[in-house]
Coordinates of C-alpha atoms in Angstrom, one line a residue:
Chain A
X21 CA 7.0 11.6 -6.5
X22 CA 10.0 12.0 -4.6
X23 CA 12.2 8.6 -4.7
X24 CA 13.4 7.1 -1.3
X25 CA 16.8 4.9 -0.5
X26 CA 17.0 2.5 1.8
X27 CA 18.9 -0.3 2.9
X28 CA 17.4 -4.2 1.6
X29 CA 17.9 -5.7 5.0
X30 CA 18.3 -5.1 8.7
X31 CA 18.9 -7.3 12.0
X32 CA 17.6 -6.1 15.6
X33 CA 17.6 -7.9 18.9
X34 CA 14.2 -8.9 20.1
X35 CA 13.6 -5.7 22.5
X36 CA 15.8 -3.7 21.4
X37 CA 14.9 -0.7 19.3
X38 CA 15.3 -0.9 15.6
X39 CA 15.8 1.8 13.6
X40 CA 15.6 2.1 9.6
X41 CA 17.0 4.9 7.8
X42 CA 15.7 6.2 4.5
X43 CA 16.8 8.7 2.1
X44 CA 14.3 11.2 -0.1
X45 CA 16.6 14.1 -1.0
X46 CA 14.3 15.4 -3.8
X47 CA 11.4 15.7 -1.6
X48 CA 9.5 18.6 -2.2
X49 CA 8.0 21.1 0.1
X50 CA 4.2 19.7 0.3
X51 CA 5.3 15.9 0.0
X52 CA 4.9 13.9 3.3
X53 CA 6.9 10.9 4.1
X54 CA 5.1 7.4 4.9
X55 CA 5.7 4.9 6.7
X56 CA 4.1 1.1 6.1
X57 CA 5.3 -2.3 6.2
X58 CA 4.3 -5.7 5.0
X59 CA 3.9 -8.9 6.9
X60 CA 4.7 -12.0 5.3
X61 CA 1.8 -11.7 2.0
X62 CA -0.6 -9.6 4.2
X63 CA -1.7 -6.7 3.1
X64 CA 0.4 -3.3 3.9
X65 CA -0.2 -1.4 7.2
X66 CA 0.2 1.7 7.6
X67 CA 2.3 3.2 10.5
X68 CA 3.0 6.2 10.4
X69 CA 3.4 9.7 8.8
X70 CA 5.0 12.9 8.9
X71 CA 5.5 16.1 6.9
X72 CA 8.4 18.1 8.7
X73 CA 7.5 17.9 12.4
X74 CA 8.9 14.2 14.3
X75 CA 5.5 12.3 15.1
X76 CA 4.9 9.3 17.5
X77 CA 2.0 6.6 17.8
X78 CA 1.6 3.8 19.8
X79 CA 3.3 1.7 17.1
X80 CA 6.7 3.8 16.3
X81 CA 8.3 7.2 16.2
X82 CA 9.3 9.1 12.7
X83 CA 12.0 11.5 13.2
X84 CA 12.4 13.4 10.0
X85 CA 15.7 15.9 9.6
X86 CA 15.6 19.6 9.4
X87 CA 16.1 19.7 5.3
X88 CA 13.4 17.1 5.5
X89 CA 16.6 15.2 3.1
X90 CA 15.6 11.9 5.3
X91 CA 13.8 10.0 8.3
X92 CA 14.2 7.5 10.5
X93 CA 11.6 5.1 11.4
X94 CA 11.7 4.2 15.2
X95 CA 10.5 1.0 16.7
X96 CA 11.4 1.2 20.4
X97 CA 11.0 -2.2 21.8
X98 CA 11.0 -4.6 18.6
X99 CA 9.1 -8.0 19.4
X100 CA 9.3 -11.1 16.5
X101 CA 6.1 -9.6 15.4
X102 CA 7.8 -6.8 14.0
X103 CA 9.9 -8.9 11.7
X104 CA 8.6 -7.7 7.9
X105 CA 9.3 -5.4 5.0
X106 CA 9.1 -1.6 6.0
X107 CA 8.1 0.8 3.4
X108 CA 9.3 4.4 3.1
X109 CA 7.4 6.3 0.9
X110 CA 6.9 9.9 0.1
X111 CA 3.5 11.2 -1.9
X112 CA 1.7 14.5 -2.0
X113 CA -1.7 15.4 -2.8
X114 CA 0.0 16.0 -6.6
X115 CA 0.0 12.8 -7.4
X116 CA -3.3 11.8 -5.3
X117 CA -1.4 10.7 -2.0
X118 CA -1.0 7.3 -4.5
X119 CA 1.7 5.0 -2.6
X120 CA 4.7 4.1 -4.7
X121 CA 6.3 1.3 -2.9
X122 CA 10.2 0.4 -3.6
X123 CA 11.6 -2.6 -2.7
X124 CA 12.3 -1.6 1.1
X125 CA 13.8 -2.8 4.2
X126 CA 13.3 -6.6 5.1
X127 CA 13.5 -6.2 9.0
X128 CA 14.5 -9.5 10.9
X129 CA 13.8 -9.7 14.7
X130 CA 15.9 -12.0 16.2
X131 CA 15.4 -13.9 19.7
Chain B
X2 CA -15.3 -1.0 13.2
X3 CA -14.3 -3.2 10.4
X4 CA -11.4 -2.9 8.1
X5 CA -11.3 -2.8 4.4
X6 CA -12.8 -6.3 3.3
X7 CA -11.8 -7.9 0.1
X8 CA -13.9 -10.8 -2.1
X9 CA -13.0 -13.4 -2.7
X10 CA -9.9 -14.0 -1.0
X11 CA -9.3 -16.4 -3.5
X12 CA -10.2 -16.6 -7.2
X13 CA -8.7 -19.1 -9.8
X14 CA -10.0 -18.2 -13.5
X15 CA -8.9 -20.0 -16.7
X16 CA -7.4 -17.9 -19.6
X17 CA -9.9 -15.6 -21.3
X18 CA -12.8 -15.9 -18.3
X19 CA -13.3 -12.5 -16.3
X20 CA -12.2 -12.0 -12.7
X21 CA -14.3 -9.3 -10.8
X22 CA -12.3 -8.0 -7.3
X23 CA -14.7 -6.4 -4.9
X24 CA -13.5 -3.8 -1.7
X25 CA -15.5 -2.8 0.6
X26 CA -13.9 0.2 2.2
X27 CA -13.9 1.3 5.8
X28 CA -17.1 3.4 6.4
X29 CA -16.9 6.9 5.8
X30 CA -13.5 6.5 3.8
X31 CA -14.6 8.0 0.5
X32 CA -11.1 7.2 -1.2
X33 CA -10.4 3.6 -2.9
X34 CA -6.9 2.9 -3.9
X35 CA -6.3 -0.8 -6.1
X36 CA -2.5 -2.1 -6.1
X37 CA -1.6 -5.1 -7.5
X38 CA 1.8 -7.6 -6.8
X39 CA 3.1 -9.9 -8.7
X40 CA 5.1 -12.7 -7.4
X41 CA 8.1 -11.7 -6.0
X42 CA 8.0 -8.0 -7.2
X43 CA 7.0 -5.6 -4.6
X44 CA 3.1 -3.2 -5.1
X45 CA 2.3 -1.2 -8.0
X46 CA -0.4 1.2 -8.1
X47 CA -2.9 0.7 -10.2
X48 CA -5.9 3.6 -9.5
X49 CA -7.5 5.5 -7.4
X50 CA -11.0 6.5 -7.2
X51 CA -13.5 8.6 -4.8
X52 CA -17.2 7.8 -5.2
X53 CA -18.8 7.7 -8.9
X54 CA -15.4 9.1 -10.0
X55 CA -11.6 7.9 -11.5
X56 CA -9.4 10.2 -10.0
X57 CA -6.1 8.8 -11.2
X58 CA -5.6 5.4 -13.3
X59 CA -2.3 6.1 -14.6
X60 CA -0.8 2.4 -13.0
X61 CA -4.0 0.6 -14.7
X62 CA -2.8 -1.4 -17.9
X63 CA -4.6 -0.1 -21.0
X64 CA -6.7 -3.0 -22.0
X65 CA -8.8 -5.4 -20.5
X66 CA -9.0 -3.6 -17.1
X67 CA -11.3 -1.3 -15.5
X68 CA -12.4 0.1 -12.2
X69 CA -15.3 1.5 -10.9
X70 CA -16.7 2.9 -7.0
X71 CA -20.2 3.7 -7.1
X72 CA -22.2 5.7 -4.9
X73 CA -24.2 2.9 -3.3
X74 CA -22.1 -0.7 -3.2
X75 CA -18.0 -1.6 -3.0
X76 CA -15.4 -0.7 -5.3
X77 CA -15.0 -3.2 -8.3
X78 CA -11.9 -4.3 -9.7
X79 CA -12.4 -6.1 -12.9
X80 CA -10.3 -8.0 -15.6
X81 CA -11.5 -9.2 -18.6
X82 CA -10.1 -12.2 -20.8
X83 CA -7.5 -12.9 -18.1
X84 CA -3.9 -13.9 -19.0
X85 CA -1.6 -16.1 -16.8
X86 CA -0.1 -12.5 -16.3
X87 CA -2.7 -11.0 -14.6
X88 CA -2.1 -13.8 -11.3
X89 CA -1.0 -11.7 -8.4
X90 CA -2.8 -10.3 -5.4
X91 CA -4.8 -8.0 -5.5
X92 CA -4.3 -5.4 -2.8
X93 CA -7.1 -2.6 -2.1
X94 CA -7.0 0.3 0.6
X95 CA -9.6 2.8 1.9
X96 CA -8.6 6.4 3.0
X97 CA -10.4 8.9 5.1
X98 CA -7.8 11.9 3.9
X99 CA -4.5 10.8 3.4
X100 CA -3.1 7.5 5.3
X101 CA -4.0 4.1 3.3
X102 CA -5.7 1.4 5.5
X103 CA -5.4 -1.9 3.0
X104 CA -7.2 -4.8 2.8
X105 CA -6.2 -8.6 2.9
X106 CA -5.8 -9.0 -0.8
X107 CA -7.1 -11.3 -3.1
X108 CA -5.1 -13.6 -4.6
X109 CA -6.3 -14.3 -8.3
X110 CA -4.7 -17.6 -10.3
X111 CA -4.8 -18.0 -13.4
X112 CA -5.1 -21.2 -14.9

């Protein structure tokens, strides 16, 4: 699996968009780039996904570069809810779509 | 529709008893994922199995743990002659293709 960078911790205004950055510059071409994030001890949840193509959900927007070198994982009107651990991740069906989670970005929401 | 469902929530073994994890996966997913977290550390894969079969168990420690997803029933988890090592939760997920839809863990103790 491709390895992803990103930054331990982030602040963003409550309604304000946040945006996290990750890094996988040895992604390869059939690798697609998740996004999850973990609340407090709950389990993971899954947000979103992309392979080349910038995707949107009701919960957030992934804008992935032309080189596919990196993403950016959109929340466009963060609420204290949103305040938790996001997870970039990149797997492909060579290693089972299995999820090898890094140490992430520790997102705090602030009023 | 219900979510992936995980029993017990809660287990607390002494050293050396056996701790069986159950995950009942979101219907029609035919994909079980286990990932376990120790205190403090972020989730490791552990396996990954489709019914009656172990796909990939390359995170699964050596000894003492197995894994199993039969055709009829949930997705076992199971740990023999537990160790004050093995307390962490217990995280499994469900997948219809290729996104991970996780349960609410179960947190083992051992005493």
């Amino acid at each position: 699996d491709a390895k992803t960078t990103q930054p331990p911790s982030m602040d963003c205004a409550e309604g304000r968009a946040a945006n996290l950055p990750c890094n996988h510059s040895t992604i390869s071409g059939n690798e697609y780039v998740y996004w999850y994030r973990q609340i407090h001890s709950q389990g993971p949840q899954y947000i979103i996904h992309g392979l080349k193509n910038n995707e949107t959900n009701e919960m957030a927007s992934l804008i992935i570069t032309e080189d596919r070198k990196s993403s950016t994982l959109i929340l466009p009107h963060a609420t204290l809810r949103d305040t938790a651990v996001y997870y970039c991740i990149v797997t492909g069906s060579n290693s089972g779509y299995a999820l090898n989670f890094g140490k992430g970005t520790s997102l705090l929401v602030t009023p | 529709n219900a979510g992936v469902m995980q029993n017990p929530r809660h287990l607390v073994r002494r050293r050396g008893q056996e701790a069986r994890l159950r995950c009942s996966p979101v219907k029609g997913h035919s994909h079980v994922y286990w990932y376990r977290q120790l205190p403090e550390e972020g989730l490791k894969f552990m396996v990954y199995l489709q019914k009656e079969n172990i796909i990939d168990e390359s995170g699964m420690p050596k000894e003492r743990f197995s894994a199993e997803f039969p055709k009829e029933g949930p997705s076992i988890l199971r740990i023999q002659q537990v160790v004050r090592g093995d307390s962490a939760a217990y995280f499994c997920a469900s997948s219809p293709q290729v996104e991970q839809y996780f349960g609410p863990g179960t947190r083992l103790t051992v005493t």
